[in-house]
Amino acid sequence: MRAQAHTLEATVAGLLMLSSLVFALQMTAVTPLSASTSSQHIEDQQQSIGQGVLAAASQRGVLKPAVLYWNNSSAQFHDVGVQRFYTSGPPENRFGAMLERAFNENGIAYNVYLRFQNDKGVPITRRYVYSGVPTDNAVTATHTVTLQDDDPLYDARERPTDTSVGTANVTYPMPDTGGNLYNTVRVEVVAWRI
């Protein structure tokens, strides 16, 4: 009789444990987009790639020319459509080639923004490359570029022109903030897995 009571007690305890486990599993849904250590690792890797691209572009001297890759006569970046920013891929310059190798070839979507202040100190954001709305798991990498009054604009072949950002009647979208420098631009890359 005592053995039957212990067996019944063990069975009821097992059913309670199994029921609580089933209930707990139903309360938490695990999806491919759920946060996990592996997705955090992927986000960290994407942020490192973004920081690496920006740092390498700056070190190689291609980031500033990319910011100054401006067609003064059409008042827009070279070879953009009516949107005034790149939508079908990166620009046809060395910075664009670096973005292509780092992100496009690895199935990572990205946007590039240029953030600066107008002459009244109001922050402005301008799209440079736009691939769409980032997901919740998007990461950001930034690098600052300082523009001087005598920095030239660059033509479609990435050669400096005779027109500088400080020239009168220039159509460059970033205004002169006065003082010893023209403006400071924060180049921001937002990346996410497609």
Short mmCIF file of C-alpha atoms in Angstrom, two decimals:
data_model
loop_
_atom_site.label_atom_id
_atom_site.label_comp_id
_atom_site.label_asym_id
_atom_site.label_seq_id
_atom_site.Cartn_x
_atom_site.Cartn_y
_atom_site.Cartn_z
CA MET A 1 0.00 0.00 0.00
CA ARG A 2 2.81 2.34 0.88
CA ALA A 3 4.60 1.62 -2.43
CA GLN A 4 1.43 2.46 -4.37
CA ALA A 5 1.15 5.81 -2.55
CA HIS A 6 4.79 6.67 -3.40
CA THR A 7 4.23 5.70 -7.04
CA LEU A 8 1.08 7.83 -7.23
CA GLU A 9 2.88 10.74 -5.57
CA ALA A 10 5.79 10.50 -8.04
CA THR A 11 3.40 10.35 -10.99
CA VAL A 12 1.48 13.45 -9.85
CA ALA A 13 4.77 15.31 -9.22
CA GLY A 14 6.00 14.37 -12.71
CA LEU A 15 2.74 15.54 -14.30
CA LEU A 16 2.98 18.86 -12.41
CA MET A 17 6.56 19.36 -13.62
CA LEU A 18 5.62 18.49 -17.20
CA SER A 19 2.56 20.79 -17.11
CA SER A 20 4.59 23.72 -15.79
CA LEU A 21 7.25 23.13 -18.46
CA VAL A 22 4.65 23.06 -21.25
CA PHE A 23 3.01 26.20 -19.84
CA ALA A 24 6.36 28.04 -19.68
CA LEU A 25 7.27 27.09 -23.25
CA GLN A 26 3.92 28.33 -24.55
CA MET A 27 4.44 31.68 -22.85
CA THR A 28 7.71 32.44 -24.69
CA ALA A 29 7.78 32.39 -28.47
CA VAL A 30 11.17 31.88 -30.01
CA THR A 31 11.36 33.26 -33.54
CA PRO A 32 14.26 33.78 -35.94
CA LEU A 33 14.26 37.48 -34.97
CA SER A 34 14.29 36.85 -31.20
CA ALA A 35 17.24 38.29 -29.35
CA SER A 36 19.90 35.77 -28.54
CA THR A 37 23.60 35.67 -28.00
CA SER A 38 24.10 34.74 -31.65
CA SER A 39 22.06 37.72 -32.92
CA GLN A 40 23.95 40.00 -30.53
CA HIS A 41 27.18 38.62 -31.98
CA ILE A 42 25.94 39.38 -35.51
CA GLU A 43 25.00 42.94 -34.50
CA ASP A 44 28.41 43.47 -32.90
CA GLN A 45 30.06 42.16 -36.05
CA GLN A 46 28.01 44.49 -38.28
CA GLN A 47 28.88 47.47 -36.11
CA SER A 48 32.57 46.54 -36.27
CA ILE A 49 32.33 46.29 -40.05
CA GLY A 50 30.73 49.75 -40.21
CA GLN A 51 33.38 51.30 -37.95
CA GLY A 52 36.10 49.55 -39.94
CA VAL A 53 34.81 50.82 -43.29
CA LEU A 54 34.59 54.39 -42.01
CA ALA A 55 38.01 54.28 -40.34
CA ALA A 56 39.65 52.72 -43.41
CA ALA A 57 37.96 55.23 -45.74
CA SER A 58 39.19 58.09 -43.60
CA GLN A 59 42.71 56.68 -43.34
CA ARG A 60 42.93 56.13 -47.10
CA GLY A 61 41.68 59.65 -47.75
CA VAL A 62 38.45 58.65 -49.53
CA LEU A 63 35.84 59.61 -46.92
CA LYS A 64 36.19 63.38 -47.25
CA PRO A 65 36.11 63.26 -51.09
CA ALA A 66 32.95 61.13 -50.82
CA VAL A 67 31.31 63.82 -48.68
CA LEU A 68 32.44 66.43 -51.26
CA TYR A 69 31.34 64.29 -54.27
CA TRP A 70 29.02 67.07 -55.39
CA ASN A 71 27.83 68.31 -58.80
CA ASN A 72 27.64 72.08 -58.30
CA SER A 73 25.75 72.73 -61.54
CA SER A 74 22.91 70.26 -60.81
CA ALA A 75 22.99 70.92 -57.05
CA GLN A 76 23.12 67.23 -56.09
CA PHE A 77 25.54 64.37 -55.62
CA HIS A 78 26.92 62.90 -58.84
CA ASP A 79 24.67 60.39 -60.64
CA VAL A 80 21.73 60.42 -58.22
CA GLY A 81 18.13 60.43 -59.35
CA VAL A 82 15.30 62.70 -58.39
CA GLN A 83 15.58 61.54 -54.77
CA ARG A 84 18.90 63.45 -54.41
CA PHE A 85 20.56 60.45 -52.71
CA TYR A 86 21.76 57.01 -53.79
CA THR A 87 19.06 54.32 -53.75
CA SER A 88 20.14 51.61 -56.17
CA GLY A 89 23.54 51.08 -54.59
CA PRO A 90 26.44 53.10 -53.31
CA PRO A 91 28.00 55.99 -55.24
CA GLU A 92 30.50 55.28 -58.02
CA ASN A 93 33.50 56.35 -55.97
CA ARG A 94 36.10 54.62 -53.80
CA PHE A 95 34.01 54.99 -50.63
CA GLY A 96 31.09 53.40 -52.49
CA ALA A 97 33.33 50.49 -53.54
CA MET A 98 34.31 49.96 -49.89
CA LEU A 99 30.64 49.94 -48.86
CA GLU A 100 29.86 47.48 -51.66
CA ARG A 101 32.57 45.04 -50.57
CA ALA A 102 31.78 45.26 -46.87
CA PHE A 103 27.98 45.19 -46.93
CA ASN A 104 26.35 44.34 -50.27
CA GLU A 105 28.50 41.26 -50.87
CA ASN A 106 27.61 39.96 -47.37
CA GLY A 107 23.83 40.43 -47.55
CA ILE A 108 23.77 43.41 -45.20
CA ALA A 109 21.52 46.38 -45.94
CA TYR A 110 22.69 49.85 -44.93
CA ASN A 111 21.91 53.53 -45.03
CA VAL A 112 24.49 56.32 -44.93
CA TYR A 113 23.54 59.69 -43.47
CA LEU A 114 25.42 62.98 -43.36
CA ARG A 115 24.69 64.89 -40.15
CA PHE A 116 25.77 68.51 -39.77
CA GLN A 117 24.55 71.85 -38.42
CA ASN A 118 23.24 74.82 -40.33
CA ASP A 119 24.58 78.34 -39.74
CA LYS A 120 22.18 78.77 -36.79
CA GLY A 121 23.38 75.58 -35.07
CA VAL A 122 20.27 73.53 -35.93
CA PRO A 123 21.11 69.84 -36.60
CA ILE A 124 20.38 68.66 -40.15
CA THR A 125 20.42 65.12 -41.52
CA ARG A 126 20.87 64.42 -45.21
CA ARG A 127 20.58 60.98 -46.81
CA TYR A 128 23.60 59.86 -48.79
CA VAL A 129 22.78 56.18 -49.43
CA TYR A 130 19.30 54.88 -48.61
CA SER A 131 18.33 51.20 -48.76
CA GLY A 132 15.09 51.36 -46.77
CA VAL A 133 13.79 51.38 -43.22
CA PRO A 134 16.21 49.66 -40.81
CA THR A 135 15.04 46.77 -38.65
CA ASP A 136 14.96 46.89 -34.85
CA ASN A 137 18.33 45.11 -34.80
CA ALA A 138 20.13 47.77 -36.86
CA VAL A 139 23.49 49.04 -35.63
CA THR A 140 25.17 52.41 -36.11
CA ALA A 141 28.77 53.40 -36.80
CA THR A 142 29.95 57.01 -37.14
CA HIS A 143 33.01 59.01 -38.15
CA THR A 144 33.48 62.78 -38.16
CA VAL A 145 34.84 64.71 -41.16
CA THR A 146 35.99 68.31 -40.80
CA LEU A 147 35.53 70.54 -43.86
CA GLN A 148 37.69 73.62 -44.43
CA ASP A 149 36.64 76.64 -46.53
CA ASP A 150 39.18 75.78 -49.22
CA ASP A 151 38.25 72.07 -49.55
CA PRO A 152 37.40 71.40 -53.22
CA LEU A 153 34.29 69.72 -54.53
CA TYR A 154 34.99 66.50 -56.46
CA ASP A 155 33.85 65.63 -59.96
CA ALA A 156 32.28 62.33 -61.06
CA ARG A 157 35.76 60.80 -61.55
CA GLU A 158 36.77 61.76 -58.00
CA ARG A 159 39.10 64.51 -59.11
CA PRO A 160 39.13 67.82 -57.22
CA THR A 161 37.49 70.69 -59.09
CA ASP A 162 38.37 74.38 -59.05
CA THR A 163 35.27 75.06 -56.93
CA SER A 164 35.69 74.91 -53.17
CA VAL A 165 32.92 74.67 -50.59
CA GLY A 166 33.68 78.24 -49.48
CA THR A 167 33.27 79.68 -52.98
CA ALA A 168 30.47 82.22 -53.43
CA ASN A 169 27.35 80.85 -55.18
CA VAL A 170 28.25 77.24 -54.43
CA THR A 171 25.23 74.89 -54.27
CA TYR A 172 26.79 72.56 -51.66
CA PRO A 173 24.07 71.64 -49.12
CA MET A 174 26.15 72.09 -45.98
CA PRO A 175 26.45 75.75 -45.04
CA ASP A 176 29.49 77.60 -43.75
CA THR A 177 29.13 77.80 -39.97
CA GLY A 178 31.75 80.57 -39.77
CA GLY A 179 34.93 80.57 -37.77
CA ASN A 180 38.08 78.73 -38.76
CA LEU A 181 36.36 75.81 -40.47
CA TYR A 182 33.55 75.41 -42.95
CA ASN A 183 31.48 72.71 -41.18
CA THR A 184 31.79 69.41 -39.35
CA VAL A 185 30.02 66.40 -40.85
CA ARG A 186 29.26 63.19 -38.98
CA VAL A 187 29.08 60.31 -41.47
CA GLU A 188 26.74 57.69 -40.03
CA VAL A 189 26.32 54.13 -41.34
CA VAL A 190 23.23 52.22 -40.16
CA ALA A 191 23.45 48.51 -41.02
CA TRP A 192 21.14 45.53 -40.59
CA ARG A 193 20.80 41.94 -41.80
CA ILE A 194 18.47 41.49 -44.79
#
